[in-house]
Amino acid sequence: MADSGMLVIISGPSGSGKGTVVKKLCPENNFALSISMTTRNPRPNEIDGVDYFFCTPDEFKKVRDNNGLLEHAQFCGNFYGTPRFYVEEQIKKNKFVVLEIDVNGALQVKEKFDNCVLIFLIPPSMEELANRLINRDTESIETIEDRLNRAHEEVKLIDKYDYIIINDDVDKAVEKINTVVTAENLKPFRNTSIIKKLNGSEN
Ligand code: 5GP
C-alpha cells in the first residue's frame, strides 16, 4: 500500500454522468466520497447529507469564512464547496478521496495539493449531453441552456486535466478510473517508505 491517500478529482459537464460513476466507484475498498455543501435547491430524489449538505447562502459563507472549505466555486448561480475536515481525515487514513467538483474548484485544488489526480469525464458527444439533460427532467429549459453553455466553457480547460475518460458505458468508465488510480498509486513519490527501505537495505 502507498504511503498516503490521494485526492481523486472528477469533473465534467452537467449530464456527463459523474454522479452515477462516482456512486458506483465509491463502495469499493479504499475510496471515500466527499459530500459537498451547496446553496442549490435539492432535486426531488436528493437527500440532505447524502447527495449534498444543502444550506443557505449565509450558512455557506459562514463555513467558507471560517476556512472550513478546501475549495469553493459558483456554478450557474449557486455556491458549491468541499468541506475541509472530512477530506483531511480520510487522507490521513490513506483513502482515495473522490471530489466530484467543477473545473474552477479542481484547479484550486491542483494549485494547493501535489497529491491529486484530475480526471475529466466527458459524454460521447455534446448532442448526447443535451439529450441527457433534457431527459433527466430535473431542470428548467433556462437552467439546461445555462448548463450547456457552461459545459462548452469547461471543455476548453480540459488540457489542465491528467486524464480524459469518455462515459459511454458506466461500468467501463468506473473500470478506467480504477485503472488510473491504481497506476497513480504506484508512482515513486507515493511510495517513499518502500524506497527508503530499499535504500536502507543497500547500506
Ligand atoms: P449539480 O448542481 O449538477 O449537482 O452540480 C453542478 C456542478 O457543481 C457540477 O459540475 C458539480 O461537479 C459541481 N460541484 C459539486 N460540488 C462541488 C464542490 O464542492 N465544489 C465545486 N467547485 N464544484 C462542485
PDB file of C-alpha atoms and ligand atoms in Angstrom:
ATOM      1  CA  MET A   1       0.000   0.000   0.000  1.00  0.00           C
ATOM      2  CA  ALA A   2       1.203   3.507  -0.832  1.00  0.00           C
ATOM      3  CA  ASP A   3       2.220   5.935   1.915  1.00  0.00           C
ATOM      4  CA  SER A   4      -0.607   8.393   1.631  1.00  0.00           C
ATOM      5  CA  GLY A   5      -4.099   8.929   0.425  1.00  0.00           C
ATOM      6  CA  MET A   6      -4.880  10.730  -2.791  1.00  0.00           C
ATOM      7  CA  LEU A   7      -7.378  13.316  -3.943  1.00  0.00           C
ATOM      8  CA  VAL A   8      -9.176  11.966  -6.998  1.00  0.00           C
ATOM      9  CA  ILE A   9     -10.946  14.861  -8.670  1.00  0.00           C
ATOM     10  CA  ILE A  10     -13.683  14.073 -11.135  1.00  0.00           C
ATOM     11  CA  SER A  11     -15.074  16.918 -13.223  1.00  0.00           C
ATOM     12  CA  GLY A  12     -17.168  17.010 -16.331  1.00  0.00           C
ATOM     13  CA  PRO A  13     -20.167  18.784 -17.773  1.00  0.00           C
ATOM     14  CA  SER A  14     -23.542  18.537 -16.105  1.00  0.00           C
ATOM     15  CA  GLY A  15     -25.068  15.382 -17.587  1.00  0.00           C
ATOM     16  CA  SER A  16     -21.739  13.639 -18.214  1.00  0.00           C
ATOM     17  CA  GLY A  17     -22.795  11.043 -15.656  1.00  0.00           C
ATOM     18  CA  LYS A  18     -20.280  11.929 -12.918  1.00  0.00           C
ATOM     19  CA  GLY A  19     -22.754  11.245 -10.130  1.00  0.00           C
ATOM     20  CA  THR A  20     -23.612   7.756 -11.362  1.00  0.00           C
ATOM     21  CA  VAL A  21     -19.986   6.830 -11.974  1.00  0.00           C
ATOM     22  CA  VAL A  22     -18.856   8.107  -8.585  1.00  0.00           C
ATOM     23  CA  LYS A  23     -21.631   6.251  -6.728  1.00  0.00           C
ATOM     24  CA  LYS A  24     -20.530   3.001  -8.403  1.00  0.00           C
ATOM     25  CA  LEU A  25     -16.883   3.663  -7.652  1.00  0.00           C
ATOM     26  CA  CYS A  26     -17.108   4.578  -4.020  1.00  0.00           C
ATOM     27  CA  PRO A  27     -18.393   1.428  -2.335  1.00  0.00           C
ATOM     28  CA  GLU A  28     -15.105  -0.130  -3.458  1.00  0.00           C
ATOM     29  CA  ASN A  29     -12.294  -0.710  -0.991  1.00  0.00           C
ATOM     30  CA  ASN A  30     -10.254   2.420  -0.460  1.00  0.00           C
ATOM     31  CA  PHE A  31     -12.466   5.126  -1.959  1.00  0.00           C
ATOM     32  CA  ALA A  32     -14.219   7.743   0.166  1.00  0.00           C
ATOM     33  CA  LEU A  33     -16.639  10.226  -1.356  1.00  0.00           C
ATOM     34  CA  SER A  34     -16.552  13.825  -0.192  1.00  0.00           C
ATOM     35  CA  ILE A  35     -20.008  15.361   0.202  1.00  0.00           C
ATOM     36  CA  SER A  36     -20.128  18.999  -0.893  1.00  0.00           C
ATOM     37  CA  MET A  37     -22.064  21.919   0.521  1.00  0.00           C
ATOM     38  CA  THR A  38     -24.351  23.751  -1.864  1.00  0.00           C
ATOM     39  CA  THR A  39     -26.873  26.558  -1.869  1.00  0.00           C
ATOM     40  CA  ARG A  40     -28.727  24.934  -4.793  1.00  0.00           C
ATOM     41  CA  ASN A  41     -32.222  23.609  -4.056  1.00  0.00           C
ATOM     42  CA  PRO A  42     -32.414  19.804  -3.673  1.00  0.00           C
ATOM     43  CA  ARG A  43     -33.790  17.855  -6.644  1.00  0.00           C
ATOM     44  CA  PRO A  44     -36.738  15.562  -5.807  1.00  0.00           C
ATOM     45  CA  ASN A  45     -34.568  12.432  -5.458  1.00  0.00           C
ATOM     46  CA  GLU A  46     -31.755  14.075  -3.465  1.00  0.00           C
ATOM     47  CA  ILE A  47     -31.153  13.568   0.258  1.00  0.00           C
ATOM     48  CA  ASP A  48     -29.507  16.123   2.542  1.00  0.00           C
ATOM     49  CA  GLY A  49     -26.264  14.734   3.931  1.00  0.00           C
ATOM     50  CA  VAL A  50     -26.082  12.045   1.242  1.00  0.00           C
ATOM     51  CA  ASP A  51     -26.035  13.895  -2.081  1.00  0.00           C
ATOM     52  CA  TYR A  52     -25.080  17.290  -0.666  1.00  0.00           C
ATOM     53  CA  PHE A  53     -25.222  19.288   2.520  1.00  0.00           C
ATOM     54  CA  PHE A  54     -27.892  21.733   1.378  1.00  0.00           C
ATOM     55  CA  CYS A  55     -27.568  25.141   3.017  1.00  0.00           C
ATOM     56  CA  THR A  56     -28.498  28.818   2.771  1.00  0.00           C
ATOM     57  CA  PRO A  57     -26.073  31.362   1.294  1.00  0.00           C
ATOM     58  CA  ASP A  58     -25.435  32.700   4.830  1.00  0.00           C
ATOM     59  CA  GLU A  59     -24.594  29.243   6.185  1.00  0.00           C
ATOM     60  CA  PHE A  60     -22.283  28.671   3.224  1.00  0.00           C
ATOM     61  CA  LYS A  61     -20.471  31.985   3.713  1.00  0.00           C
ATOM     62  CA  LYS A  62     -20.009  31.303   7.415  1.00  0.00           C
ATOM     63  CA  VAL A  63     -18.259  27.965   6.763  1.00  0.00           C
ATOM     64  CA  ARG A  64     -16.205  29.473   3.926  1.00  0.00           C
ATOM     65  CA  ASP A  65     -15.115  32.475   6.017  1.00  0.00           C
ATOM     66  CA  ASN A  66     -14.052  30.158   8.861  1.00  0.00           C
ATOM     67  CA  ASN A  67     -11.681  28.377   6.462  1.00  0.00           C
ATOM     68  CA  GLY A  68     -13.926  25.323   6.534  1.00  0.00           C
ATOM     69  CA  LEU A  69     -13.789  24.707   2.790  1.00  0.00           C
ATOM     70  CA  LEU A  70     -10.959  23.148   0.822  1.00  0.00           C
ATOM     71  CA  GLU A  71     -12.189  24.908  -2.315  1.00  0.00           C
ATOM     72  CA  HIS A  72     -15.356  26.603  -3.464  1.00  0.00           C
ATOM     73  CA  ALA A  73     -16.900  27.955  -6.631  1.00  0.00           C
ATOM     74  CA  GLN A  74     -20.035  29.445  -8.071  1.00  0.00           C
ATOM     75  CA  PHE A  75     -21.824  27.375 -10.678  1.00  0.00           C
ATOM     76  CA  CYS A  76     -24.884  28.618 -12.608  1.00  0.00           C
ATOM     77  CA  GLY A  77     -25.880  30.987  -9.797  1.00  0.00           C
ATOM     78  CA  ASN A  78     -25.291  28.698  -6.797  1.00  0.00           C
ATOM     79  CA  PHE A  79     -22.372  28.211  -4.397  1.00  0.00           C
ATOM     80  CA  TYR A  80     -20.647  24.846  -4.055  1.00  0.00           C
ATOM     81  CA  GLY A  81     -17.766  23.893  -1.770  1.00  0.00           C
ATOM     82  CA  THR A  82     -15.814  20.947  -0.373  1.00  0.00           C
ATOM     83  CA  PRO A  83     -15.826  20.677   3.443  1.00  0.00           C
ATOM     84  CA  ARG A  84     -12.203  20.516   4.546  1.00  0.00           C
ATOM     85  CA  PHE A  85     -12.448  18.351   7.677  1.00  0.00           C
ATOM     86  CA  TYR A  86     -13.736  15.107   6.089  1.00  0.00           C
ATOM     87  CA  VAL A  87     -11.198  15.224   3.262  1.00  0.00           C
ATOM     88  CA  GLU A  88      -8.260  15.783   5.608  1.00  0.00           C
ATOM     89  CA  GLU A  89      -9.400  12.979   7.942  1.00  0.00           C
ATOM     90  CA  GLN A  90      -9.753  10.486   5.083  1.00  0.00           C
ATOM     91  CA  ILE A  91      -6.423  11.405   3.533  1.00  0.00           C
ATOM     92  CA  LYS A  92      -4.771  10.714   6.915  1.00  0.00           C
ATOM     93  CA  LYS A  93      -6.351   7.244   6.764  1.00  0.00           C
ATOM     94  CA  ASN A  94      -4.695   6.705   3.336  1.00  0.00           C
ATOM     95  CA  LYS A  95      -8.002   6.774   1.488  1.00  0.00           C
ATOM     96  CA  PHE A  96      -8.549   7.835  -2.123  1.00  0.00           C
ATOM     97  CA  VAL A  97     -10.889  10.759  -1.569  1.00  0.00           C
ATOM     98  CA  VAL A  98     -13.160  11.425  -4.526  1.00  0.00           C
ATOM     99  CA  LEU A  99     -14.183  15.038  -5.152  1.00  0.00           C
ATOM    100  CA  GLU A 100     -16.874  15.484  -7.777  1.00  0.00           C
ATOM    101  CA  ILE A 101     -16.372  19.191  -8.455  1.00  0.00           C
ATOM    102  CA  ASP A 102     -16.382  21.735 -11.253  1.00  0.00           C
ATOM    103  CA  VAL A 103     -13.351  22.926 -13.212  1.00  0.00           C
ATOM    104  CA  ASN A 104     -12.763  26.059 -11.099  1.00  0.00           C
ATOM    105  CA  GLY A 105     -12.737  24.021  -7.899  1.00  0.00           C
ATOM    106  CA  ALA A 106     -10.498  21.384  -9.473  1.00  0.00           C
ATOM    107  CA  LEU A 107      -7.920  23.968 -10.491  1.00  0.00           C
ATOM    108  CA  GLN A 108      -7.909  25.470  -6.976  1.00  0.00           C
ATOM    109  CA  VAL A 109      -7.182  22.031  -5.514  1.00  0.00           C
ATOM    110  CA  LYS A 110      -4.450  21.383  -8.092  1.00  0.00           C
ATOM    111  CA  GLU A 111      -2.725  24.632  -7.051  1.00  0.00           C
ATOM    112  CA  LYS A 112      -2.740  23.660  -3.374  1.00  0.00           C
ATOM    113  CA  PHE A 113      -2.027  19.912  -3.403  1.00  0.00           C
ATOM    114  CA  ASP A 114       0.553  17.814  -5.269  1.00  0.00           C
ATOM    115  CA  ASN A 115      -1.202  14.685  -4.244  1.00  0.00           C
ATOM    116  CA  CYS A 116      -4.181  14.929  -6.563  1.00  0.00           C
ATOM    117  CA  VAL A 117      -5.235  13.352  -9.829  1.00  0.00           C
ATOM    118  CA  LEU A 118      -7.571  15.225 -12.149  1.00  0.00           C
ATOM    119  CA  ILE A 119      -9.956  13.211 -14.295  1.00  0.00           C
ATOM    120  CA  PHE A 120     -12.332  14.814 -16.783  1.00  0.00           C
ATOM    121  CA  LEU A 121     -15.377  12.728 -17.629  1.00  0.00           C
ATOM    122  CA  ILE A 122     -16.944  13.510 -20.982  1.00  0.00           C
ATOM    123  CA  PRO A 123     -20.151  12.393 -22.650  1.00  0.00           C
ATOM    124  CA  PRO A 124     -19.889  10.691 -26.066  1.00  0.00           C
ATOM    125  CA  SER A 125     -20.952  13.995 -27.717  1.00  0.00           C
ATOM    126  CA  MET A 126     -22.413  17.412 -26.886  1.00  0.00           C
ATOM    127  CA  GLU A 127     -25.694  16.322 -28.543  1.00  0.00           C
ATOM    128  CA  GLU A 128     -25.853  13.349 -26.198  1.00  0.00           C
ATOM    129  CA  LEU A 129     -25.200  15.698 -23.282  1.00  0.00           C
ATOM    130  CA  ALA A 130     -28.145  17.909 -24.271  1.00  0.00           C
ATOM    131  CA  ASN A 131     -30.382  14.820 -24.613  1.00  0.00           C
ATOM    132  CA  ARG A 132     -29.366  13.529 -21.193  1.00  0.00           C
ATOM    133  CA  LEU A 133     -30.096  16.880 -19.533  1.00  0.00           C
ATOM    134  CA  ILE A 134     -33.496  17.150 -21.233  1.00  0.00           C
ATOM    135  CA  ASN A 135     -34.452  13.535 -20.471  1.00  0.00           C
ATOM    136  CA  ARG A 136     -33.315  13.847 -16.847  1.00  0.00           C
ATOM    137  CA  ASP A 137     -36.148  16.352 -16.432  1.00  0.00           C
ATOM    138  CA  THR A 138     -34.753  17.884 -13.236  1.00  0.00           C
ATOM    139  CA  GLU A 139     -34.123  21.416 -14.541  1.00  0.00           C
ATOM    140  CA  SER A 140     -35.996  24.127 -16.412  1.00  0.00           C
ATOM    141  CA  ILE A 141     -35.135  24.826 -20.062  1.00  0.00           C
ATOM    142  CA  GLU A 142     -33.317  28.040 -18.998  1.00  0.00           C
ATOM    143  CA  THR A 143     -31.192  26.133 -16.485  1.00  0.00           C
ATOM    144  CA  ILE A 144     -30.430  23.445 -19.083  1.00  0.00           C
ATOM    145  CA  GLU A 145     -29.281  26.134 -21.536  1.00  0.00           C
ATOM    146  CA  ASP A 146     -27.176  27.723 -18.816  1.00  0.00           C
ATOM    147  CA  ARG A 147     -25.583  24.358 -18.022  1.00  0.00           C
ATOM    148  CA  LEU A 148     -24.908  23.574 -21.692  1.00  0.00           C
ATOM    149  CA  ASN A 149     -23.180  26.943 -22.132  1.00  0.00           C
ATOM    150  CA  ARG A 150     -21.171  26.212 -19.030  1.00  0.00           C
ATOM    151  CA  ALA A 151     -20.264  22.772 -20.435  1.00  0.00           C
ATOM    152  CA  HIS A 152     -18.765  24.414 -23.543  1.00  0.00           C
ATOM    153  CA  GLU A 153     -16.686  26.700 -21.283  1.00  0.00           C
ATOM    154  CA  GLU A 154     -15.492  23.825 -19.065  1.00  0.00           C
ATOM    155  CA  VAL A 155     -14.401  21.706 -22.028  1.00  0.00           C
ATOM    156  CA  LYS A 156     -11.979  24.499 -23.014  1.00  0.00           C
ATOM    157  CA  LEU A 157      -9.975  23.770 -19.836  1.00  0.00           C
ATOM    158  CA  ILE A 158      -9.729  20.047 -20.424  1.00  0.00           C
ATOM    159  CA  ASP A 159      -5.979  20.184 -21.086  1.00  0.00           C
ATOM    160  CA  LYS A 160      -5.394  21.139 -17.433  1.00  0.00           C
ATOM    161  CA  TYR A 161      -6.522  17.614 -16.500  1.00  0.00           C
ATOM    162  CA  ASP A 162      -4.393  14.488 -16.186  1.00  0.00           C
ATOM    163  CA  TYR A 163      -6.865  12.066 -17.776  1.00  0.00           C
ATOM    164  CA  ILE A 164      -9.940  12.142 -20.027  1.00  0.00           C
ATOM    165  CA  ILE A 165     -12.489   9.355 -19.777  1.00  0.00           C
ATOM    166  CA  ILE A 166     -15.459   9.056 -22.138  1.00  0.00           C
ATOM    167  CA  ASN A 167     -18.550   7.943 -20.294  1.00  0.00           C
ATOM    168  CA  ASP A 168     -20.412   5.926 -22.918  1.00  0.00           C
ATOM    169  CA  ASP A 169     -20.706   2.966 -20.542  1.00  0.00           C
ATOM    170  CA  VAL A 170     -20.781   3.486 -16.765  1.00  0.00           C
ATOM    171  CA  ASP A 171     -19.050   0.201 -15.849  1.00  0.00           C
ATOM    172  CA  LYS A 172     -16.239   0.812 -18.312  1.00  0.00           C
ATOM    173  CA  ALA A 173     -15.789   4.384 -17.044  1.00  0.00           C
ATOM    174  CA  VAL A 174     -15.569   3.064 -13.455  1.00  0.00           C
ATOM    175  CA  GLU A 175     -13.012   0.461 -14.559  1.00  0.00           C
ATOM    176  CA  LYS A 176     -10.912   3.145 -16.230  1.00  0.00           C
ATOM    177  CA  ILE A 177     -10.944   5.324 -13.111  1.00  0.00           C
ATOM    178  CA  ASN A 178      -9.830   2.314 -11.079  1.00  0.00           C
ATOM    179  CA  THR A 179      -7.004   1.720 -13.550  1.00  0.00           C
ATOM    180  CA  VAL A 180      -5.889   5.350 -13.351  1.00  0.00           C
ATOM    181  CA  VAL A 181      -5.888   5.343  -9.545  1.00  0.00           C
ATOM    182  CA  THR A 182      -4.061   2.012  -9.370  1.00  0.00           C
ATOM    183  CA  ALA A 183      -1.330   3.299 -11.701  1.00  0.00           C
ATOM    184  CA  GLU A 184      -1.071   6.670  -9.927  1.00  0.00           C
ATOM    185  CA  ASN A 185      -0.673   4.848  -6.631  1.00  0.00           C
ATOM    186  CA  LEU A 186       2.441   3.117  -7.948  1.00  0.00           C
ATOM    187  CA  LYS A 187       4.309   6.366  -8.514  1.00  0.00           C
ATOM    188  CA  PRO A 188       7.556   6.653  -6.524  1.00  0.00           C
ATOM    189  CA  PHE A 189       6.511   9.808  -4.649  1.00  0.00           C
ATOM    190  CA  ARG A 190       3.554   7.905  -3.202  1.00  0.00           C
ATOM    191  CA  ASN A 191       5.817   5.047  -2.099  1.00  0.00           C
ATOM    192  CA  THR A 192       8.642   6.766  -0.298  1.00  0.00           C
ATOM    193  CA  SER A 193       8.689   4.245   2.566  1.00  0.00           C
ATOM    194  CA  ILE A 194       9.384   1.385   0.118  1.00  0.00           C
ATOM    195  CA  ILE A 195      12.171   3.445  -1.437  1.00  0.00           C
ATOM    196  CA  LYS A 196      13.661   4.280   1.976  1.00  0.00           C
ATOM    197  CA  LYS A 197      13.583   0.607   2.912  1.00  0.00           C
ATOM    198  CA  LEU A 198      15.321  -0.355  -0.327  1.00  0.00           C
ATOM    199  CA  ASN A 199      17.973   2.288   0.169  1.00  0.00           C
ATOM    200  CA  GLY A 200      18.415   1.241   3.794  1.00  0.00           C
ATOM    201  CA  SER A 201      18.959  -2.393   2.849  1.00  0.00           C
ATOM    202  CA  GLU A 202      21.699  -1.340   0.420  1.00  0.00           C
ATOM    203  CA  ASN A 203      23.776   0.246   3.227  1.00  0.00           C
TER     204      ASN A 203
HETATM  205  P1  5GP B   1     -25.131  19.915  -9.713  1.00  0.00           P
HETATM  206  O1  5GP B   1     -25.932  21.136  -9.412  1.00  0.00           O
HETATM  207  O2  5GP B   1     -25.444  19.358 -11.082  1.00  0.00           O
HETATM  208  O3  5GP B   1     -25.219  18.875  -8.636  1.00  0.00           O
HETATM  209  O4  5GP B   1     -23.608  20.365  -9.757  1.00  0.00           O
HETATM  210  C1  5GP B   1     -23.212  21.429 -10.592  1.00  0.00           C
HETATM  211  C2  5GP B   1     -21.713  21.439 -10.726  1.00  0.00           C
HETATM  212  O5  5GP B   1     -21.126  21.750  -9.471  1.00  0.00           O
HETATM  213  C3  5GP B   1     -21.131  20.116 -11.167  1.00  0.00           C
HETATM  214  O6  5GP B   1     -20.120  20.380 -12.143  1.00  0.00           O
HETATM  215  C4  5GP B   1     -20.516  19.555  -9.916  1.00  0.00           C
HETATM  216  O7  5GP B   1     -19.398  18.732 -10.184  1.00  0.00           O
HETATM  217  C5  5GP B   1     -20.063  20.846  -9.249  1.00  0.00           C
HETATM  218  N1  5GP B   1     -19.835  20.702  -7.814  1.00  0.00           N
HETATM  219  C6  5GP B   1     -20.481  19.910  -6.930  1.00  0.00           C
HETATM  220  N2  5GP B   1     -19.954  20.041  -5.710  1.00  0.00           N
HETATM  221  C7  5GP B   1     -18.943  20.924  -5.823  1.00  0.00           C
HETATM  222  C8  5GP B   1     -17.989  21.463  -4.884  1.00  0.00           C
HETATM  223  O8  5GP B   1     -17.949  21.143  -3.710  1.00  0.00           O
HETATM  224  N3  5GP B   1     -17.106  22.363  -5.391  1.00  0.00           N
HETATM  225  C9  5GP B   1     -17.099  22.753  -6.688  1.00  0.00           C
HETATM  226  N4  5GP B   1     -16.175  23.614  -7.070  1.00  0.00           N
HETATM  227  N5  5GP B   1     -17.972  22.260  -7.585  1.00  0.00           N
HETATM  228  C10 5GP B   1     -18.874  21.359  -7.150  1.00  0.00           C
END
